[in-house]
Short mmCIF file of C-alpha atoms and ligand atoms in Angstrom, two decimals:
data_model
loop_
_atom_site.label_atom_id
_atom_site.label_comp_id
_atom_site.label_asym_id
_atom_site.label_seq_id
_atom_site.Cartn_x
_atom_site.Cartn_y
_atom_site.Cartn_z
CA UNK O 1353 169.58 159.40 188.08
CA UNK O 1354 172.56 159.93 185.63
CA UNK O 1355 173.98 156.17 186.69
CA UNK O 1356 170.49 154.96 186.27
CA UNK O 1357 170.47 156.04 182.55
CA UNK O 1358 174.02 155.26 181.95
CA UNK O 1359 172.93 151.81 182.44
CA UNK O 1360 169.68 151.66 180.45
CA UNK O 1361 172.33 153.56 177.96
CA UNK O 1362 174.15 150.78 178.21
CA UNK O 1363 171.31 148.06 177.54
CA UNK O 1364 170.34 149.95 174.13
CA UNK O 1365 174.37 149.85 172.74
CA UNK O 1366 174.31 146.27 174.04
CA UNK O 1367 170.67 145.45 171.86
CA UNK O 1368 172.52 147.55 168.82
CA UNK O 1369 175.61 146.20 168.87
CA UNK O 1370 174.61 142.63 169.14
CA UNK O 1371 171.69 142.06 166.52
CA UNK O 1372 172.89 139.35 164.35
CA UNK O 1373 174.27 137.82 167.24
CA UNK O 1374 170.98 138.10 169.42
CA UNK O 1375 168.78 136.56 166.43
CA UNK O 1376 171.41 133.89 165.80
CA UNK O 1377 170.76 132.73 169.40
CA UNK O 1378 166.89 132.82 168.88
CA UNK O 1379 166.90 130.85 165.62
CA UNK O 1380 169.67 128.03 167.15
CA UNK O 1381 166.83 128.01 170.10
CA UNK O 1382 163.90 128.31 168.97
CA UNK O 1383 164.26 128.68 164.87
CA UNK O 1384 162.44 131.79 166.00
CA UNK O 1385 161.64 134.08 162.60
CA UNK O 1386 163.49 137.28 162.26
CA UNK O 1387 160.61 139.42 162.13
CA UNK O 1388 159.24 137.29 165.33
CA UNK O 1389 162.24 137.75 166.78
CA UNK O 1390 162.60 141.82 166.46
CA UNK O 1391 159.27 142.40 166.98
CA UNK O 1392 158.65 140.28 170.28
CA UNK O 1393 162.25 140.37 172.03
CA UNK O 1394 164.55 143.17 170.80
CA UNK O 1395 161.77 145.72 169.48
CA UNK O 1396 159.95 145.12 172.91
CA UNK O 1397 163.04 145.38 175.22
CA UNK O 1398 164.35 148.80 173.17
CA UNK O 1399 160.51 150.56 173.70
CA UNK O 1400 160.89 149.99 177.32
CA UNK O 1401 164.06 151.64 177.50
CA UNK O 1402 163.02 154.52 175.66
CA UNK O 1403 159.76 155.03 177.90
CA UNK O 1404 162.30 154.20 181.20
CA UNK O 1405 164.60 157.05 179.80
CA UNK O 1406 162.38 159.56 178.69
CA UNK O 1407 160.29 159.11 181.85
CA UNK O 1408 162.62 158.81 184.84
CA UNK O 1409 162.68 161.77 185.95
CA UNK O 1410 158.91 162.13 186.65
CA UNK O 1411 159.05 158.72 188.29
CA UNK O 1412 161.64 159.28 190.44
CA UNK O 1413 160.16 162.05 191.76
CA UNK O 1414 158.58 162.92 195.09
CA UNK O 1415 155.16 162.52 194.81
CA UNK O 1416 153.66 164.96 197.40
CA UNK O 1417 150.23 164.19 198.51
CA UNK O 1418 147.02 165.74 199.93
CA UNK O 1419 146.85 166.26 203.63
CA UNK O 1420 144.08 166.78 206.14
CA UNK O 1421 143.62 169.14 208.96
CA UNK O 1422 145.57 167.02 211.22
CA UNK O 1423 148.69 167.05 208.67
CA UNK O 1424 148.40 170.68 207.99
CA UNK O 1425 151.53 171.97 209.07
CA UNK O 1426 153.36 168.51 208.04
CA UNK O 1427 154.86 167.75 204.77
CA UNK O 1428 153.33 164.42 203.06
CA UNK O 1429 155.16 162.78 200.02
CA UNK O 1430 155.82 159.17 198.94
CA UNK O 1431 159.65 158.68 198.14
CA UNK O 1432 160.40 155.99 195.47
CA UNK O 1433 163.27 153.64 197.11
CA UNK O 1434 164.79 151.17 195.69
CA UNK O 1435 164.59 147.82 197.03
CA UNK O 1436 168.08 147.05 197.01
CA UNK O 1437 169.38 143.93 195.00
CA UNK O 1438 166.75 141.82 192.93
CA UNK O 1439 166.24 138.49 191.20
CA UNK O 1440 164.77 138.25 188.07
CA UNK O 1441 164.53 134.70 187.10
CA UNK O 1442 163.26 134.43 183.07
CA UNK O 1443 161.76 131.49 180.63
CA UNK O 1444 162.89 130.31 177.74
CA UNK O 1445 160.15 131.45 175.13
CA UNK O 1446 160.92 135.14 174.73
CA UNK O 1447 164.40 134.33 176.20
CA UNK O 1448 165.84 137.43 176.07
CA UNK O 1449 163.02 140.21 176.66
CA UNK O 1450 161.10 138.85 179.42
CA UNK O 1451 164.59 138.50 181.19
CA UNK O 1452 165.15 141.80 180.12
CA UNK O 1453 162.17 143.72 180.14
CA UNK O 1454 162.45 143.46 184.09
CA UNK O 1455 165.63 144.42 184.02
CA UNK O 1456 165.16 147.65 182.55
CA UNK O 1457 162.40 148.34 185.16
CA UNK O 1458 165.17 147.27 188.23
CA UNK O 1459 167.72 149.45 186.77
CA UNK O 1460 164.95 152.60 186.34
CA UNK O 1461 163.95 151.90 189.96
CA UNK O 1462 167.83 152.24 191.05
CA UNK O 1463 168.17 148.23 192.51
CA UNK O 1464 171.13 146.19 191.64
CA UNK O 1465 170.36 143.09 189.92
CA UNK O 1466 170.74 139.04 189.75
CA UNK O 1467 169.62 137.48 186.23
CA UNK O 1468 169.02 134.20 185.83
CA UNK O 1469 168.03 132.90 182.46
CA UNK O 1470 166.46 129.75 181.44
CA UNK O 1471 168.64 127.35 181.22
CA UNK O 1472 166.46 125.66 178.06
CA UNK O 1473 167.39 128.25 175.96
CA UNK O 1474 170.84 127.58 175.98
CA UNK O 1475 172.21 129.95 173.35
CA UNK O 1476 170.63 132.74 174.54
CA UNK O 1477 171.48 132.20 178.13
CA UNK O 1478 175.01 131.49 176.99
CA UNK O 1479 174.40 134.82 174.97
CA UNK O 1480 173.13 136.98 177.94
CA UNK O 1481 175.77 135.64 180.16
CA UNK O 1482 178.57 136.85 177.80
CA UNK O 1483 177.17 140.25 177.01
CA UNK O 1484 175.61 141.88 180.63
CA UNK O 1485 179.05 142.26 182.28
CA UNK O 1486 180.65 143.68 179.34
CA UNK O 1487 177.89 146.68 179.08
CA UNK O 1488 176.44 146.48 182.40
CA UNK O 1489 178.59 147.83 185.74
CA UNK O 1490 180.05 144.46 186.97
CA UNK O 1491 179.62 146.06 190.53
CA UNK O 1492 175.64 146.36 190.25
CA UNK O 1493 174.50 143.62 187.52
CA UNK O 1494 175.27 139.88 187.69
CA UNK O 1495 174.23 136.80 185.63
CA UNK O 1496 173.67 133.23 186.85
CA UNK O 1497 173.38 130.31 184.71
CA UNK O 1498 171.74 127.20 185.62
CA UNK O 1499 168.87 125.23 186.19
CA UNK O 1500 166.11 124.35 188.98
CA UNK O 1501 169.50 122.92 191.12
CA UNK O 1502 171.34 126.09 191.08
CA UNK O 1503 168.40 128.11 191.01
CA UNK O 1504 167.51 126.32 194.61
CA UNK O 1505 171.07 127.16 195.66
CA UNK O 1506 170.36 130.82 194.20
CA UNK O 1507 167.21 131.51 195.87
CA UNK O 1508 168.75 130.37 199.42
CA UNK O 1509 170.15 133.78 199.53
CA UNK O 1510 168.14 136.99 200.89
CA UNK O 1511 166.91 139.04 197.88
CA UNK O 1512 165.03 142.17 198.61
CA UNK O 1513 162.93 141.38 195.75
CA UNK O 1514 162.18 138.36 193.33
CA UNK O 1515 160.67 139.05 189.92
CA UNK O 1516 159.99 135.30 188.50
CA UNK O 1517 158.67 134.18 185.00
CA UNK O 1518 157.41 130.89 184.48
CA UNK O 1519 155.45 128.28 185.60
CA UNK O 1520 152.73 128.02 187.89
CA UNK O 1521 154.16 125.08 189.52
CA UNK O 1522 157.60 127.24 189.75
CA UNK O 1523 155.95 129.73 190.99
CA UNK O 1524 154.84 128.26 193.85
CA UNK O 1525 158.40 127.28 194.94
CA UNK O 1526 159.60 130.63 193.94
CA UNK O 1527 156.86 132.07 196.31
CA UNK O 1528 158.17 129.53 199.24
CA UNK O 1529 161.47 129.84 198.61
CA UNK O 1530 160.39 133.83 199.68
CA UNK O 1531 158.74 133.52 202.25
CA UNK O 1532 161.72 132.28 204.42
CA UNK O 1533 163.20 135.51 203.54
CA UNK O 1534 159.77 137.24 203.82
CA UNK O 1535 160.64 138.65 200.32
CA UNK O 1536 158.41 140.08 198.46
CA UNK O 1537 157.89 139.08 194.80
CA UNK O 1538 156.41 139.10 191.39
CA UNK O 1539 155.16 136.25 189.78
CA UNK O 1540 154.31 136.16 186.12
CA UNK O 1541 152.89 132.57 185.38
CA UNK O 1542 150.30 131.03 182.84
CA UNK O 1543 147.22 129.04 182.38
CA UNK O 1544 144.88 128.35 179.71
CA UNK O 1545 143.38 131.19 177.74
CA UNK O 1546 139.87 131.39 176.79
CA UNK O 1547 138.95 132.87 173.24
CA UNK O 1548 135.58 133.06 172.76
CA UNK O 1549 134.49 133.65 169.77
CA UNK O 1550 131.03 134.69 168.36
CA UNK O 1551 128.42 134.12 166.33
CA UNK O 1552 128.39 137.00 164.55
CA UNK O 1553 132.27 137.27 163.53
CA UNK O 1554 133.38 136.84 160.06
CA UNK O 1555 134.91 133.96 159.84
CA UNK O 1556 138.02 135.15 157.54
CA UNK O 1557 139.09 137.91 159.58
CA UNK O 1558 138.79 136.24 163.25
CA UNK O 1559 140.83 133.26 161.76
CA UNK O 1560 143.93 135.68 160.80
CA UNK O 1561 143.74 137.48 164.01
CA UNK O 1562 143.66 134.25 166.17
CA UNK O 1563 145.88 132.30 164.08
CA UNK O 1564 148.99 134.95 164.28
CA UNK O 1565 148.08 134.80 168.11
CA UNK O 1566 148.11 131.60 168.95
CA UNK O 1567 151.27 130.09 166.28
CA UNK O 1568 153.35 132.98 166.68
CA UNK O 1569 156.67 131.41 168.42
CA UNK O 1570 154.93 128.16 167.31
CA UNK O 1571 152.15 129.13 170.45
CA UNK O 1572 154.78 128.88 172.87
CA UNK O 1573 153.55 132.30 174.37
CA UNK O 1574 151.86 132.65 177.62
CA UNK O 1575 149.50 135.14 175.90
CA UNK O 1576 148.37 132.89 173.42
CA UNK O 1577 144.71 131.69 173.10
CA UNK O 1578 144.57 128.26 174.67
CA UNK O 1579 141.26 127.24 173.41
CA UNK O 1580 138.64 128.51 171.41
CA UNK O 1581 134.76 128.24 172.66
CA UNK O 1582 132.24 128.82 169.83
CA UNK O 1583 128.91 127.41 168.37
CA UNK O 1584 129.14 124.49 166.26
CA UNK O 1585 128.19 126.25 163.37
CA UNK O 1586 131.11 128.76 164.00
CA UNK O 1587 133.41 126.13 164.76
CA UNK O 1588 133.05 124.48 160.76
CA UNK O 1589 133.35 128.18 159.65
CA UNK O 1590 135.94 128.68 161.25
CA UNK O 1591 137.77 125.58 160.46
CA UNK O 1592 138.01 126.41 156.72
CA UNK O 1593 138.92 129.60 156.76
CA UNK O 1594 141.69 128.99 158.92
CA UNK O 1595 142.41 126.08 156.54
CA UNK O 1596 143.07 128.97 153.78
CA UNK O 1597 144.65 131.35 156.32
CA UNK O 1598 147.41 129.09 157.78
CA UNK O 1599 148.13 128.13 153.90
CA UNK O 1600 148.38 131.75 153.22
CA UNK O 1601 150.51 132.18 156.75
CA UNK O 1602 152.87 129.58 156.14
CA UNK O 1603 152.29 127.72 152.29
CA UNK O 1604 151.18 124.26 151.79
CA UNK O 1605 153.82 122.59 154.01
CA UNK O 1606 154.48 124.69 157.06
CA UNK O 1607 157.52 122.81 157.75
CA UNK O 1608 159.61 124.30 154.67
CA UNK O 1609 158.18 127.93 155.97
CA UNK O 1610 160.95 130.15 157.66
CA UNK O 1611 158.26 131.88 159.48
CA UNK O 1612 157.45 128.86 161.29
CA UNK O 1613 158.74 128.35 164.71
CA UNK O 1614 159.86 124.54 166.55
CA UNK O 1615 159.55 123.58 169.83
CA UNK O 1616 162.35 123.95 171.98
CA UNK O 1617 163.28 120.45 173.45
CA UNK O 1618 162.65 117.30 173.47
CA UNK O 1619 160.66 116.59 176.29
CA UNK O 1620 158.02 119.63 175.46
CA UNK O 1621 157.88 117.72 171.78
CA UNK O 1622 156.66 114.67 173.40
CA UNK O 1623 154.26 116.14 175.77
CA UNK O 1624 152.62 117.94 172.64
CA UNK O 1625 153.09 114.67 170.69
CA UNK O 1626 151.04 113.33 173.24
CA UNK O 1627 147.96 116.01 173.19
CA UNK O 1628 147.64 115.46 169.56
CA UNK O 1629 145.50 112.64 170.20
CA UNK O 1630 142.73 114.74 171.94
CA UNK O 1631 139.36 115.09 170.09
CA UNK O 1632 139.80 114.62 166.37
CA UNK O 1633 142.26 116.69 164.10
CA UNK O 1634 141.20 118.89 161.88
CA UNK O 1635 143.89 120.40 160.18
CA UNK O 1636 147.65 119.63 161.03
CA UNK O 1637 148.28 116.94 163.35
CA UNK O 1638 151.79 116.04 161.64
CA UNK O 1639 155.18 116.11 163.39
CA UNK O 1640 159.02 115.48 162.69
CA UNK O 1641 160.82 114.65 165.96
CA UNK O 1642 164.47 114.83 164.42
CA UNK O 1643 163.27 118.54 163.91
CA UNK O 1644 160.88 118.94 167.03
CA UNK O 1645 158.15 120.39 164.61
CA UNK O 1646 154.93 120.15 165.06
CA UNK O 1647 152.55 121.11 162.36
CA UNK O 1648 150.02 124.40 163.09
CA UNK O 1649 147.16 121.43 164.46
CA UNK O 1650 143.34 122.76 164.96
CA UNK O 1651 141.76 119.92 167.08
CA UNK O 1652 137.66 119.46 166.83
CA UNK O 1653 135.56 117.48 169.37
CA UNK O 1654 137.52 118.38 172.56
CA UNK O 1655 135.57 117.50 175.25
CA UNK O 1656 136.78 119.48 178.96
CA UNK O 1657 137.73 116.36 179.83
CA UNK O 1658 140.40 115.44 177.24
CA UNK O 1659 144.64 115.63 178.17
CA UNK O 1660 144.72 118.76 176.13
CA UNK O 1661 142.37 120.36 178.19
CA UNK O 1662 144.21 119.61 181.66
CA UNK O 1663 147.34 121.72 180.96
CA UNK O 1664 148.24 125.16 179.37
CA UNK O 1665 148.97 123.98 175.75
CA UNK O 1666 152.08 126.41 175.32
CA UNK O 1667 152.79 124.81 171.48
CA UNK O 1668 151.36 124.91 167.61
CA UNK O 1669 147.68 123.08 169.28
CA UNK O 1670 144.64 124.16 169.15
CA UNK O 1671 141.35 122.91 170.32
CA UNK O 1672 137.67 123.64 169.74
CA UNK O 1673 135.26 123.17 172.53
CA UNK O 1674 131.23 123.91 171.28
CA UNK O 1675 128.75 125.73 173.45
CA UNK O 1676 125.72 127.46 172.76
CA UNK O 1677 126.76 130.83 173.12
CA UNK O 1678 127.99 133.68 175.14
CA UNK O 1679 126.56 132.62 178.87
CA UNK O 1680 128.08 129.40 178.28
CA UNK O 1681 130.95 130.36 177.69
CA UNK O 1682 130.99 132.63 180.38
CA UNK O 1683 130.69 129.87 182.53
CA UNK O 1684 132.74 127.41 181.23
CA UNK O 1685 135.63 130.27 182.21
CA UNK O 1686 134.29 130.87 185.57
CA UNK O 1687 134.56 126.98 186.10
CA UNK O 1688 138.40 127.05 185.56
CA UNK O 1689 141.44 129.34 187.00
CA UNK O 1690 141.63 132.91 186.06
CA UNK O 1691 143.50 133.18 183.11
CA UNK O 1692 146.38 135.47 182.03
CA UNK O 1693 144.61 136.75 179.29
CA UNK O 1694 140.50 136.07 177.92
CA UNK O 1695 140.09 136.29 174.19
CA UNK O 1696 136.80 137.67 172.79
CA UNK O 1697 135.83 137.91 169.19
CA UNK O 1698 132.25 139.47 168.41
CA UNK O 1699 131.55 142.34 166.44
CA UNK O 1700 128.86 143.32 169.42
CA UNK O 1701 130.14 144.93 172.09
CA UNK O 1702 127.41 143.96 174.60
CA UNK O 1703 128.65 140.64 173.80
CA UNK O 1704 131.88 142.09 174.49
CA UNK O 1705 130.98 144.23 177.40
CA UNK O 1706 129.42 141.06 179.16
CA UNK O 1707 132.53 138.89 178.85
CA UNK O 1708 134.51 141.78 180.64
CA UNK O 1709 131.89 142.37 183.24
CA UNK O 1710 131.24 138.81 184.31
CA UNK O 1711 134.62 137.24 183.82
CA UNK O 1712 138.29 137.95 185.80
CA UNK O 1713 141.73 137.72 184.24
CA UNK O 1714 145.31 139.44 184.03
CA UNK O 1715 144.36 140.92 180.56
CA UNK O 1716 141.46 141.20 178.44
CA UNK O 1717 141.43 141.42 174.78
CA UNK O 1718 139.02 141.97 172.30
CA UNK O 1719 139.18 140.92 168.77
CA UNK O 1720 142.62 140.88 168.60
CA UNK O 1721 145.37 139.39 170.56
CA UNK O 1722 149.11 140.55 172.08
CA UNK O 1723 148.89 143.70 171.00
CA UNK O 1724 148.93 145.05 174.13
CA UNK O 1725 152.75 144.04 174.70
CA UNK O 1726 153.34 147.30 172.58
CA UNK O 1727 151.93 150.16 174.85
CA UNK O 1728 153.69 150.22 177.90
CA UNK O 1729 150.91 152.64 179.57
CA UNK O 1730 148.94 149.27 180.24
CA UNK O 1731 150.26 147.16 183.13
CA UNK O 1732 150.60 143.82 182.19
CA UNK O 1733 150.29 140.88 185.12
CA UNK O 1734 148.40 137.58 185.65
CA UNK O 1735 145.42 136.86 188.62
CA UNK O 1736 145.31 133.81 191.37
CA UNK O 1737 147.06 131.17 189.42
CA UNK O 1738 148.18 133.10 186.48
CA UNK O 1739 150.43 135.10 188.58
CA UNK O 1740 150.64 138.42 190.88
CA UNK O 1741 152.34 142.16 190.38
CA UNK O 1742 152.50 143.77 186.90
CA UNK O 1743 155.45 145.08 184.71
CA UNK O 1744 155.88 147.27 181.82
CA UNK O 1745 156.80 150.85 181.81
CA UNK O 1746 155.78 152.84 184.83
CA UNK O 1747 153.99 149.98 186.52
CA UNK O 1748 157.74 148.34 186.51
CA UNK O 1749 159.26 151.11 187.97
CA UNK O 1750 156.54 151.07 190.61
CA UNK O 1751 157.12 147.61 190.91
CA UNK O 1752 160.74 147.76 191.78
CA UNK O 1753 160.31 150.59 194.05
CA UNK O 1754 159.18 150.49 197.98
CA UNK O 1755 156.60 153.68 197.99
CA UNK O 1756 158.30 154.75 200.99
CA UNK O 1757 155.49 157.11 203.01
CA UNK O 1758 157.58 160.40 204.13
CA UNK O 1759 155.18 162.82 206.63
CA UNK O 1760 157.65 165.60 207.85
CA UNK O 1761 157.27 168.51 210.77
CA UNK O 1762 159.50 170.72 212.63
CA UNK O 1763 159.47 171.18 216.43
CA UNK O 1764 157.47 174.40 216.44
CA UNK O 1765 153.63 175.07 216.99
CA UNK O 1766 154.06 172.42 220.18
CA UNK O 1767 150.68 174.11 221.86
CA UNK O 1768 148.44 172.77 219.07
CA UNK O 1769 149.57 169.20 220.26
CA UNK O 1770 148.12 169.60 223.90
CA UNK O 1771 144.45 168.68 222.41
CA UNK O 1772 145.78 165.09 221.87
CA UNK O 1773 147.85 164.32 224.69
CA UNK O 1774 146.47 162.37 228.16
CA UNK O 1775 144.68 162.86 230.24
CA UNK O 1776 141.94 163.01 227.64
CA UNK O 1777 139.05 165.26 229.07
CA UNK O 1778 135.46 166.31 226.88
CA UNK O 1779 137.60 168.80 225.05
CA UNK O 1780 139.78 166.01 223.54
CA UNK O 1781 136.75 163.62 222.65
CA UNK O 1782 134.98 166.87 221.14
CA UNK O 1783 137.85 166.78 218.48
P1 NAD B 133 159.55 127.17 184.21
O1 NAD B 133 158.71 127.53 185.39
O2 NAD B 133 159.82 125.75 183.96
O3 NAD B 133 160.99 127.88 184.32
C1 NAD B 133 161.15 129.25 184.55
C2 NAD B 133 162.47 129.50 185.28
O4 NAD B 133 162.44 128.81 186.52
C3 NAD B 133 163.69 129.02 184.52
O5 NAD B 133 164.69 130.01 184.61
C4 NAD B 133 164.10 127.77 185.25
O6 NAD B 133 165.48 127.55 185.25
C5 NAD B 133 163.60 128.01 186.66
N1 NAD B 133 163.23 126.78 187.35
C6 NAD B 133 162.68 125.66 186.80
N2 NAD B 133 162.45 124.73 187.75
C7 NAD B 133 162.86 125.27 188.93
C8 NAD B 133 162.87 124.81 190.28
N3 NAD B 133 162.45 123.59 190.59
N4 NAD B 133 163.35 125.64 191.23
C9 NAD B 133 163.77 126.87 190.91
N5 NAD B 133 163.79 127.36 189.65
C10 NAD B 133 163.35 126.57 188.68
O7 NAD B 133 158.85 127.88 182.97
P2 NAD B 133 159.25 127.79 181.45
O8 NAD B 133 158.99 126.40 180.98
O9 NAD B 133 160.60 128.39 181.24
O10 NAD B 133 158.19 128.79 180.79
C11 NAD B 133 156.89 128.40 180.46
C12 NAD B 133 155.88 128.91 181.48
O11 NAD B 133 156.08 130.27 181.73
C13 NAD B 133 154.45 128.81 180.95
O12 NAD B 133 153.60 128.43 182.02
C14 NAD B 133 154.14 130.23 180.52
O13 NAD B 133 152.76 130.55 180.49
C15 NAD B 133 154.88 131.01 181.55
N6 NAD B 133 155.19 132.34 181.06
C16 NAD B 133 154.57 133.40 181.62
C17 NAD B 133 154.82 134.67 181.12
C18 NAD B 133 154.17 135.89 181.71
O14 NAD B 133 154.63 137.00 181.41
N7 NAD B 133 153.13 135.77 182.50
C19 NAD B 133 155.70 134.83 180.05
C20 NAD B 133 156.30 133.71 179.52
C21 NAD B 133 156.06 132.46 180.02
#
């Protein structure tokens, strides 16, 4: 346990000692915004540490377990083992904690690890790959830089354990690349999140609450509502305030805001560049390629149909669909892949209660968004498509240990075994 701590020790001096340096990386990256950038990578990644070190020690222990008269004289416990060394292969948005997050969880759990960080963040990777051997023990911890080629080359190699953000197209060749190796793995992937949002809502506050959900990191989150679903009437609502609440977010030219995120290369710009023309643009709909910024866009008149309802969205876009009302909407998300997360706004919670009920995703939200990346007593983890496994706090640990089943007995009491040994006669079947 003591080498286990040293090292998530080590992680915290590495987060402390490297601040400027850390957010330097995000803003070359991303142009991520300080607070953005403590909040959702280094705040996140220190909380985990702190639950992993004040917690170990009931986690690591032997977990003894009820027996039955067959197991009386036995002893029954699950032993957490490590799995031995892991991969933990990360994205690019929240370079550095969902790289690192994991990580703490390996190191709790007692396995040696492989990083591998996106490549598209290249400052932070370069950043990562610097600092880990200098805190970390060399012997244990190891970084690896690349992209999908040397990731291919990476994943050729028997891992006792794969824990893989990204893509659900990734994912799948992550989850092949295991199975030659029979590996087992965690995959958290993404999708398009429904938000529905009702009726009854006031307008003003729903618009803050989805807004700072869906443009925080310029909605380059997998967390962040996709689309919205709501009433016609709701939707024009809607669309001014959020008209005075993204003015109030970022001023009257969200470009000049440093609390404004950009998207991180090229070739995501155009894709987005290319959803813009979806439905008709309510607010936003400008972009400056030299700077890969795309203006906070609300898109009306989406029809399911429409590009920007074909992918996950994963930038500042974000369209409207109108339905009638809550059963609609309920099956307009039944229709598609489970989401990572569902989104509902309504200050009824039998509206609420029915969403929940009659829906399936990862995580489920209710008039409020992310949130829930704060409380590590909640596992966190994506369904079907949007992924498989959780992470965060004890559910990491868990998830980087093999719950190894331990049933122990001496050689004594040998009579009491003669009622289950052959030849079985009526006094063995009266058992
Ligand atoms: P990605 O799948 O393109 O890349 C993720 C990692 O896989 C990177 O390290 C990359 O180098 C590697 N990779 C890429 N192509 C590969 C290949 N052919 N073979 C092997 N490895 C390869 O994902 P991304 O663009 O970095 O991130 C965006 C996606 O991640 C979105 O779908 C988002 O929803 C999802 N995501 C999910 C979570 C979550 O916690 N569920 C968090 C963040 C992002």
């Amino acid at each position: 346990m003591e080498y286990r701590m040293s090292q998530l020790q080590a992680l915290l001096k590495l987060l402390e000692e490297n601040n400027a340096a850390i957010n330097e990386a995000l803003v070359q990256d991303l142009h991520k915004p300080a607070f953005e950038a403590e909040v959702s990578e280094t705040c996140l990644i220190n909380n985990e540490i702190i639950v992993a070190l004040n917690n170990l020690n009931t986690w690591m222990t032997d977990e003894y377990v009820t027996k039955n008269w067959a197991t009386m004289l036995y002893t029954a416990y699950i032993r957490k083992d490590p799995f031995g060394v892991v991969l933990i292969i990360g994205p690019w948005n929240y370079p550095l904690s969902l790289l690192l997050i994991p990580l703490v969880g390996a190191i709790a759990a007692g396995n040696c690890s492989i990083v591998k960080p996106s490549e598209i963040s290249k400052n932070t990777e370069k950043l990562v790959s610097d600092l880990l051997p200098r805190y970390l023990d060399p012997e244990c911890f190891a970084v690896v830089c690349g992209g999908p080629q040397e990731t291919t080359q990476l994943l050729e190699n028997k891992f006792d354990y794969i824990f893989f953000t990204g893509s659900p197209n990734v994912g799948k060749i992550i989850m092949a690349a295991a199975a030659k190796h029979m590996t087992p793995i965690t995959l958290e992937l993404g999708g398009k999140n429904p938000c529905f949002i009702d009726n009854a809502c006031d307008p003003v506050t729903t618009a803050k609450r989805v807004l700072w959900s869906h443009f925080f990191n310029a909605g380059q989150t997998c967390v962040s509502p996709d689309y919205v679903l709501c009433t016609k009437e709701m939707e024009e609502q809607l669309v001014l305030a959020m008209k005075e609440t993204l003015e109030e977010f970022y001023g009257k030219d969200p470009k000049q805001s440093p609390d404004f995120a950009r998207i991180i290369n090229d070739r995501h710009f155009q894709r987005l560049k290319a959803l813009l023309g979806s439905g008709t643009v309510a607010i936003g709909g400008d972009y400056d390629e030299k700077e890969r910024y795309i203006a906070p866009t609300i898109l009306v008149d989406v029809k399911e149909t429409d590009p920007v309802m074909q992918e996950e969205i994963f930038g500042p876009i974000l369209p409207f669909l109108t339905i009638e009302g809550p059963d609609e909407a309920i099956a307009f998300i039944n229709q598609h892949e489970r989401p990572l997360a569902t989104f509902v706004f309504s200050p009824d919670s039998k509206v609420v209660d029915d969403v929940l009920q009659q829906t399936s995703s990862g995580v489920f939200w209710s008039n409020d968004g992310m949130m829930q990346m704060t409380l590590p007593s909640l596992p966190f983890g994506g369904i079907g498509t949007s992924g498989m496994g959780m992470q965060h706090g004890k559910f990491s640990f868990d998830t980087f240990s093999h719950h190894r089943a331990v049933l122990l007995r001496g050689l004594g009491m040998e009579g009491l075994n003669s009622i289950r040994y052959p030849p079985y006669t009526e006094r063995n079947l009266r058992l």
